[in-house]
GROMACS .gro file of N, CA and C in nm:
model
  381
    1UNK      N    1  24.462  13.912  17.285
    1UNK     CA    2  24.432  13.999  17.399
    1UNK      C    3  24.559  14.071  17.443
    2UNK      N    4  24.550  14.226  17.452
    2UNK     CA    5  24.689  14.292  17.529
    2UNK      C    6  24.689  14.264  17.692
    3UNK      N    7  24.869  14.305  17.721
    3UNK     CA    8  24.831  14.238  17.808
    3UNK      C    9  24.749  14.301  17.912
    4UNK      N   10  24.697  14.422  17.915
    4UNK     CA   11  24.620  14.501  18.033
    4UNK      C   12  24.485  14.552  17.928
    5UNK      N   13  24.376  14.587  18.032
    5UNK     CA   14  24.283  14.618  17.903
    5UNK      C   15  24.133  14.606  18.005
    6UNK      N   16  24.067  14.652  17.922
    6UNK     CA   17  23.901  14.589  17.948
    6UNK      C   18  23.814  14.624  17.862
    7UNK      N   19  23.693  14.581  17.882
    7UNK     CA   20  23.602  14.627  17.724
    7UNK      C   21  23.422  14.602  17.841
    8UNK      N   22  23.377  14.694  17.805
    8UNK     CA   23  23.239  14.693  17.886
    8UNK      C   24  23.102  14.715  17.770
    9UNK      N   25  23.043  14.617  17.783
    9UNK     CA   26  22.930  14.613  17.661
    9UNK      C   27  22.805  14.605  17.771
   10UNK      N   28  22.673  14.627  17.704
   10UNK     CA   29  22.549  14.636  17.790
   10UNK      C   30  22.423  14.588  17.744
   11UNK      N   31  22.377  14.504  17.819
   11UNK     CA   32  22.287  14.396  17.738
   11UNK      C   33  22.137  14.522  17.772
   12UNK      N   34  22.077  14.556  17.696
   12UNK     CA   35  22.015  14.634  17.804
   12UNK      C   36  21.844  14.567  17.790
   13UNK      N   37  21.833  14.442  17.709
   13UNK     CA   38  21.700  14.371  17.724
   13UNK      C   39  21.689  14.306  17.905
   14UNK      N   40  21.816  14.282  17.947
   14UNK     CA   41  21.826  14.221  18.086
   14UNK      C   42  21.893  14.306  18.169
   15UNK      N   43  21.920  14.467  18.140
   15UNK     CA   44  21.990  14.546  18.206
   15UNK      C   45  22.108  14.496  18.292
   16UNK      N   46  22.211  14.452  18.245
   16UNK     CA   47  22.317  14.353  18.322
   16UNK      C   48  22.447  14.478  18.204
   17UNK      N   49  22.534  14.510  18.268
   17UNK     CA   50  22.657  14.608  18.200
   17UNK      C   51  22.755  14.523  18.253
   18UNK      N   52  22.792  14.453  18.134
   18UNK     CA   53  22.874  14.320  18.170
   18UNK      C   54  23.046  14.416  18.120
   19UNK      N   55  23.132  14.410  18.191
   19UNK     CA   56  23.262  14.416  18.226
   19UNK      C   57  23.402  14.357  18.217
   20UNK      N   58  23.467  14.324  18.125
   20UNK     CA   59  23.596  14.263  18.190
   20UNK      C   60  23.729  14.309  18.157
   21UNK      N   61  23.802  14.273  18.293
   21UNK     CA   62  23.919  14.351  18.347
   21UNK      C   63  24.049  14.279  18.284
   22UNK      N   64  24.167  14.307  18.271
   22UNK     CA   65  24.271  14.192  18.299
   22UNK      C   66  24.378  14.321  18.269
   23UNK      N   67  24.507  14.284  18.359
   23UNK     CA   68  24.622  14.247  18.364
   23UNK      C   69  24.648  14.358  18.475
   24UNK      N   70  24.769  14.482  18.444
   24UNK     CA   71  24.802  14.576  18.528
   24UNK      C   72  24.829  14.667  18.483
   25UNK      N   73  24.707  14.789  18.553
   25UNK     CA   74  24.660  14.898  18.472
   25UNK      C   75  24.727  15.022  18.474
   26UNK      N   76  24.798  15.113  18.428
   26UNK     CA   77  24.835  15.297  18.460
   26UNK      C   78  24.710  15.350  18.484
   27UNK      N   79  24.752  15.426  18.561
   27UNK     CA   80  24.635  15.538  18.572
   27UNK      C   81  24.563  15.553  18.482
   28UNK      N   82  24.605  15.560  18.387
   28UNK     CA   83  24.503  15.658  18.261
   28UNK      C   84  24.392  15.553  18.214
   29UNK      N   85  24.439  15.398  18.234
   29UNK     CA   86  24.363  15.267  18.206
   29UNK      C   87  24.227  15.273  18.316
   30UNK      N   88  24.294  15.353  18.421
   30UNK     CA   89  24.151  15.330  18.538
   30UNK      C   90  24.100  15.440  18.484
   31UNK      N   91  24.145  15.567  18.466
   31UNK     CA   92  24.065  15.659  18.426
   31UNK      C   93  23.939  15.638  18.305
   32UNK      N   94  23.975  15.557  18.194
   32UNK     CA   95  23.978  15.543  18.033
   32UNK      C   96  23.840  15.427  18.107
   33UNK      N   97  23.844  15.348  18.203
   33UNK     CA   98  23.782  15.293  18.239
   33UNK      C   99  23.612  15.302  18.313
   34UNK      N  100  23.668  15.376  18.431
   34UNK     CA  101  23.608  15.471  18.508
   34UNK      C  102  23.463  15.568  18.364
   35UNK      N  103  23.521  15.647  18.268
   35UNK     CA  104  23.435  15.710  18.203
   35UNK      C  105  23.382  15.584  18.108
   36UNK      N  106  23.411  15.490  18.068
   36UNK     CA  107  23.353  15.374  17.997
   36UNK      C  108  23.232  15.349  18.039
   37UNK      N  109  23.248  15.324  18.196
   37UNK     CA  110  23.209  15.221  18.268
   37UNK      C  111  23.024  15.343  18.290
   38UNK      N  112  23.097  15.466  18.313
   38UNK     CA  113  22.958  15.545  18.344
   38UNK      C  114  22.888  15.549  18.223
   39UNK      N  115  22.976  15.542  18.109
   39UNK     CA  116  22.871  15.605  17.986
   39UNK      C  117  22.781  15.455  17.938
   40UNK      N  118  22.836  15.322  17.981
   40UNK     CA  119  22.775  15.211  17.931
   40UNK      C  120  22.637  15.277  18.031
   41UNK      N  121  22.665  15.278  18.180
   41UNK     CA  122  22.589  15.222  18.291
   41UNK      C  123  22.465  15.321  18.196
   42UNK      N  124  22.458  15.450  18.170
   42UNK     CA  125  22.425  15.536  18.123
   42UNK      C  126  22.271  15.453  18.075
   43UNK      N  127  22.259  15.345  18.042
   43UNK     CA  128  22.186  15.334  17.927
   43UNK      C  129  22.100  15.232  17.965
   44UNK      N  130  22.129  15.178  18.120
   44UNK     CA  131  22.026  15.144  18.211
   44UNK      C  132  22.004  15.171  18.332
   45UNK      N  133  22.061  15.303  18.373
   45UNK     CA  134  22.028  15.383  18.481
   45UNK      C  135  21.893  15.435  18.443
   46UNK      N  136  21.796  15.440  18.573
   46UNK     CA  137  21.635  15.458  18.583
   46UNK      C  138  21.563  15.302  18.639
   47UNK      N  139  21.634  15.200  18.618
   47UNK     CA  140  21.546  15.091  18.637
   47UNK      C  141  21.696  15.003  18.723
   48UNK      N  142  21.627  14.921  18.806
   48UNK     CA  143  21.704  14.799  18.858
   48UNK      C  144  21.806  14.765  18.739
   49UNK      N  145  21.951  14.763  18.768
   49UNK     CA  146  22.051  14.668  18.691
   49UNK      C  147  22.124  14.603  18.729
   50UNK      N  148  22.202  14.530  18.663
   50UNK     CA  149  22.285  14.444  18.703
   50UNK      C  150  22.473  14.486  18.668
   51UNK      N  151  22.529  14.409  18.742
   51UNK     CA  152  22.702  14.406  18.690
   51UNK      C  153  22.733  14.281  18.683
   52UNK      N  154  22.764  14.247  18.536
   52UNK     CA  155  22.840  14.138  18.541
   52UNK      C  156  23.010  14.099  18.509
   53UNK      N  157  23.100  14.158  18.604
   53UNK     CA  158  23.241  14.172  18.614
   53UNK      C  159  23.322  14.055  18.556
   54UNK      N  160  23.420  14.007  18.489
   54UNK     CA  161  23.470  13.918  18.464
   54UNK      C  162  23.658  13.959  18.491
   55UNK      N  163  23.665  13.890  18.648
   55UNK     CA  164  23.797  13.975  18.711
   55UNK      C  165  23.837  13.864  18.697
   56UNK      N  166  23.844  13.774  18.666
   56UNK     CA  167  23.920  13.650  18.648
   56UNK      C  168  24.123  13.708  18.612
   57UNK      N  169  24.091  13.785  18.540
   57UNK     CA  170  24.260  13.817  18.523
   57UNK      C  171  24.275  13.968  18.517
   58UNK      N  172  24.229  14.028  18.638
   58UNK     CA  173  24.254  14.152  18.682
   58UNK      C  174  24.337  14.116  18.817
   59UNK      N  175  24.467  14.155  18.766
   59UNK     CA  176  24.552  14.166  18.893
   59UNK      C  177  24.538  14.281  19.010
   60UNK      N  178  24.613  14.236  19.099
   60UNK     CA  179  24.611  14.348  19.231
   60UNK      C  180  24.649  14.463  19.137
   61UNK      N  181  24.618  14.560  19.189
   61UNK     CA  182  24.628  14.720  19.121
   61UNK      C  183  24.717  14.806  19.213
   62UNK      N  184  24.773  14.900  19.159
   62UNK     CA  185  24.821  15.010  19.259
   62UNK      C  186  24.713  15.090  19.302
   63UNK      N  187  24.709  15.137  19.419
   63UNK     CA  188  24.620  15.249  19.538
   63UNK      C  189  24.564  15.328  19.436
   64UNK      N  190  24.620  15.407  19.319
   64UNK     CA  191  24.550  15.507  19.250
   64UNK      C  192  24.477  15.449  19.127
   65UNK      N  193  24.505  15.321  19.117
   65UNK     CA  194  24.394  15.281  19.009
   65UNK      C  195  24.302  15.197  19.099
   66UNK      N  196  24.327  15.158  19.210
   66UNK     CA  197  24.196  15.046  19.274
   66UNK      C  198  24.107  15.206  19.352
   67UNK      N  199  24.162  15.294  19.343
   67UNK     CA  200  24.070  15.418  19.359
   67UNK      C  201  23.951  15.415  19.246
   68UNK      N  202  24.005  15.452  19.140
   68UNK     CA  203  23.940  15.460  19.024
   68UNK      C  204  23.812  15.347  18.985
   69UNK      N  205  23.877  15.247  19.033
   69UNK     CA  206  23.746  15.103  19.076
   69UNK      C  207  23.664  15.122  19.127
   70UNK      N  208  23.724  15.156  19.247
   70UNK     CA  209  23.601  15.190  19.367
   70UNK      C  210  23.505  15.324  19.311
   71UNK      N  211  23.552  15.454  19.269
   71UNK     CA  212  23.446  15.499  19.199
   71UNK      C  213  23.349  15.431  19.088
   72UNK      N  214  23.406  15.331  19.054
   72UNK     CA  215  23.293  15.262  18.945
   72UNK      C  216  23.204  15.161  19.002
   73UNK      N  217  23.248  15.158  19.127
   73UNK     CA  218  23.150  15.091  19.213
   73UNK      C  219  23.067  15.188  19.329
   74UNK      N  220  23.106  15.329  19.321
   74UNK     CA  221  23.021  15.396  19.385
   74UNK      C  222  22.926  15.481  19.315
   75UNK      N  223  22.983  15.474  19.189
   75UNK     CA  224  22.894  15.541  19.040
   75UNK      C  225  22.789  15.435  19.067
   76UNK      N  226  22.807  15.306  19.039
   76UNK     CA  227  22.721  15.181  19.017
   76UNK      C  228  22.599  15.190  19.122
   77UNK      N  229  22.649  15.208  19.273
   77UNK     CA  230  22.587  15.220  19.366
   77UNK      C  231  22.495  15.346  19.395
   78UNK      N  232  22.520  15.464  19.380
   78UNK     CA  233  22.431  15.561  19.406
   78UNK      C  234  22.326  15.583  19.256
   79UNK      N  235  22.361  15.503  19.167
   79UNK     CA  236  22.299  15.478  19.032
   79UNK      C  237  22.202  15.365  18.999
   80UNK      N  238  22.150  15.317  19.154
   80UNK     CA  239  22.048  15.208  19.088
   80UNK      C  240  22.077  15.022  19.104
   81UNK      N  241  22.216  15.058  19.143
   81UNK     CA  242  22.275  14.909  19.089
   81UNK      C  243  22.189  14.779  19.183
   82UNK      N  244  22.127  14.692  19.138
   82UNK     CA  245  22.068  14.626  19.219
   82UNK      C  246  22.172  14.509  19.287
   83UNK      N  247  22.228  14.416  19.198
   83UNK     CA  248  22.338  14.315  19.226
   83UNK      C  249  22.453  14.316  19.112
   84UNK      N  250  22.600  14.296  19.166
   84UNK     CA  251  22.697  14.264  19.080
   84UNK      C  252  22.723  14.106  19.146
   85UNK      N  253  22.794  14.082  19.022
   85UNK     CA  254  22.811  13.943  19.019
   85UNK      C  255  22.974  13.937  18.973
   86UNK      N  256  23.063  13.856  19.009
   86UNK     CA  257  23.190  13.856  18.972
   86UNK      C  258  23.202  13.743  18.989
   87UNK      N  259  23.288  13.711  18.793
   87UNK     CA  260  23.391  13.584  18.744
   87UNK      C  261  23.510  13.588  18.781
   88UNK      N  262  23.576  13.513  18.890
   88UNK     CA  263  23.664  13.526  18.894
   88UNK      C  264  23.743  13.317  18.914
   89UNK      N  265  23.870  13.325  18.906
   89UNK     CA  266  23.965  13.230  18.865
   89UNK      C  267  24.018  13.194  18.973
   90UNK      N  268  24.040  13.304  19.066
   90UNK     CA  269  24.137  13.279  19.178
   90UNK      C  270  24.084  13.349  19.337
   91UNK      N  271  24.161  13.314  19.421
   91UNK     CA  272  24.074  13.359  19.540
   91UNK      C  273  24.180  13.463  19.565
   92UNK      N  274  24.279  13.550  19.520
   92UNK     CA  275  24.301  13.682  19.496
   92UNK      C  276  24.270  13.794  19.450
   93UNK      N  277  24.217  13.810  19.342
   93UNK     CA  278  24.137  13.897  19.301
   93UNK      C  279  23.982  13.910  19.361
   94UNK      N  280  23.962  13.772  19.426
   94UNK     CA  281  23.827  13.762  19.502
   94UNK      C  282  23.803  13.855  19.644
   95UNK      N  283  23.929  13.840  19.712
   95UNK     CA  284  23.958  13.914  19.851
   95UNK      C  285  23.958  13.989  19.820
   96UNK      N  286  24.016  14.079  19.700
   96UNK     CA  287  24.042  14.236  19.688
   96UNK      C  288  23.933  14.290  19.665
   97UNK      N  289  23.825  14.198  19.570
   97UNK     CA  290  23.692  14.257  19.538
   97UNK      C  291  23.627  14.274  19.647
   98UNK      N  292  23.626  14.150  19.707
   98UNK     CA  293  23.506  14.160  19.854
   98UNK      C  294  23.536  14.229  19.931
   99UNK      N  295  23.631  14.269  19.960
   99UNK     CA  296  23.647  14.367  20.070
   99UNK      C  297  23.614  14.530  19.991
  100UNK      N  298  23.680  14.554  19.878
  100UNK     CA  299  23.641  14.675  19.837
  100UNK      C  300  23.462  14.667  19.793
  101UNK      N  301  23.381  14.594  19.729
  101UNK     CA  302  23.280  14.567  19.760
  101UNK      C  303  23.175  14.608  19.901
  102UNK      N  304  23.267  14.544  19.991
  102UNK     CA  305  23.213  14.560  20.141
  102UNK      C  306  23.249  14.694  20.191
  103UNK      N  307  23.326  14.760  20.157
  103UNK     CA  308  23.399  14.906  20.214
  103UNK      C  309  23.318  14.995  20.144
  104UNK      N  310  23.282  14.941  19.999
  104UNK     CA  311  23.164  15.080  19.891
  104UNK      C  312  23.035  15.059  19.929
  105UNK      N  313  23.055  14.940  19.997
  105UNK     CA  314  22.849  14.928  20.051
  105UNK      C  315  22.767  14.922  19.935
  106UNK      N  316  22.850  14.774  19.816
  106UNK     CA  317  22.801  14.711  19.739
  106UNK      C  318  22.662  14.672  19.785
  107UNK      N  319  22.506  14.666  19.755
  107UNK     CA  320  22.392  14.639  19.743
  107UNK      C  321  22.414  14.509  19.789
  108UNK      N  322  22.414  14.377  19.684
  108UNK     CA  323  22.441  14.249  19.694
  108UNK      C  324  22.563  14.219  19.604
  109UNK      N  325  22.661  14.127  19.627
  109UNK     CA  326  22.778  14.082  19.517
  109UNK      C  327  22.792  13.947  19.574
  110UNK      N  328  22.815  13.864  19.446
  110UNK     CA  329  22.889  13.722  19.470
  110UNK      C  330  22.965  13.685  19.367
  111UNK      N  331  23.014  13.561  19.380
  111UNK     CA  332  23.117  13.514  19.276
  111UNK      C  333  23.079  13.391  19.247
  112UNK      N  334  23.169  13.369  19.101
  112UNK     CA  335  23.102  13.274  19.022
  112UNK      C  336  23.195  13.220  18.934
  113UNK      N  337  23.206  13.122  18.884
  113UNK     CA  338  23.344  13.055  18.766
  113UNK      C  339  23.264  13.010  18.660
  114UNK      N  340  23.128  13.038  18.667
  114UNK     CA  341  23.048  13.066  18.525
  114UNK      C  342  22.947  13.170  18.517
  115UNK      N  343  22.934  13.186  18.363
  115UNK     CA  344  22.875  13.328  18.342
  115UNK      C  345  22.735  13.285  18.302
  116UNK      N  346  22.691  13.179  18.320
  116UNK     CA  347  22.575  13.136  18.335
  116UNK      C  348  22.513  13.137  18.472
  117UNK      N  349  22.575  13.084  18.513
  117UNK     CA  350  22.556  13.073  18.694
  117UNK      C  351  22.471  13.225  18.736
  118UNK      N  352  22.641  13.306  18.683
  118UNK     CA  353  22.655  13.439  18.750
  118UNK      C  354  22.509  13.517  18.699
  119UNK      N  355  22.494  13.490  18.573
  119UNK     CA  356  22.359  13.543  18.484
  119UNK      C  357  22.192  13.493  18.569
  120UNK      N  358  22.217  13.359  18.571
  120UNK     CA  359  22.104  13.308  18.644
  120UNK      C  360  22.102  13.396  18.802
  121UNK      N  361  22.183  13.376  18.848
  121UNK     CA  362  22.181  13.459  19.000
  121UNK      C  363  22.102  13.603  18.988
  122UNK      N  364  22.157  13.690  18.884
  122UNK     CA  365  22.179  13.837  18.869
  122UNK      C  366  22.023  13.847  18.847
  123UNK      N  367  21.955  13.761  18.752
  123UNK     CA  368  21.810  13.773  18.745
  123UNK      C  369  21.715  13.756  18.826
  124UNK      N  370  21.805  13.634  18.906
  124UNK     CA  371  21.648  13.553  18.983
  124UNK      C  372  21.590  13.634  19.103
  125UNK      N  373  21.513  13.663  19.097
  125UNK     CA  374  21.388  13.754  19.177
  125UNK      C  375  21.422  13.694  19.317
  126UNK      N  376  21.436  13.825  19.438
  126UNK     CA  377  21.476  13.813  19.603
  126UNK      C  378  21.350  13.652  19.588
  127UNK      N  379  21.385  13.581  19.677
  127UNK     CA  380  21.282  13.535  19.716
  127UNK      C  381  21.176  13.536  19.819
   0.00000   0.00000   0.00000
């Protein structure tokens, strides 16, 4: 693994555009990201989906790339997004999410230290 990076694949039998982040990004990484992130979502926009983030080793960011985030969470949001779900390791990357989460007027989001968990959550029907 390099040390900064992410790779976004899309399950689209369970509409879930699973995500993961790590290390500390340049601009061009949020940018390179940012268009990833729309062209996956691309392919289950029209119906309820899911995010399944794996920030476990996405460090704090500088202002102009946690910009670039937050558009992929306001792409996500005016696009359908029903719930994201975030893996994370530490309760740093957790604060930074939840609050930017809470500031984009994320739908529903929680966190999780398994991707089973996080999977079971993302499906299970409001009750």
């Amino acid at each position: 693994l390099k040390k900064k990076g992410f790779f976004v694949e899309v399950d689209t039998r369970l509409a879930i555009v699973k995500v993961k982040v790590w290390g500390f990004w340049a601009l061009e990484d949020g940018v390179a990201y940012l268009e990833e992130f729309k062209r996956a979502a691309q392919k289950v926009v029209g119906r309820p989906w899911y995010v399944l983030a794996d920030i476990s080793e996405f460090k704090a960011q500088k202002p102009e790339v946690s910009a670039l985030v937050e558009q992929t969470m306001a792409f996500a949001t005016s696009n359908g997004l029903a719930k994201a779900a975030n893996l994370v390791s530490s309760s740093l990357g957790k604060v930074q999410i939840q609050r930017l989460s809470q500031a984009m007027g994320l739908p529903e989001f929680s966190f999780f230290q398994s991707e089973k968990q996080a999977i079971e959550w993302l499906l299970a029907t409001a009750a």
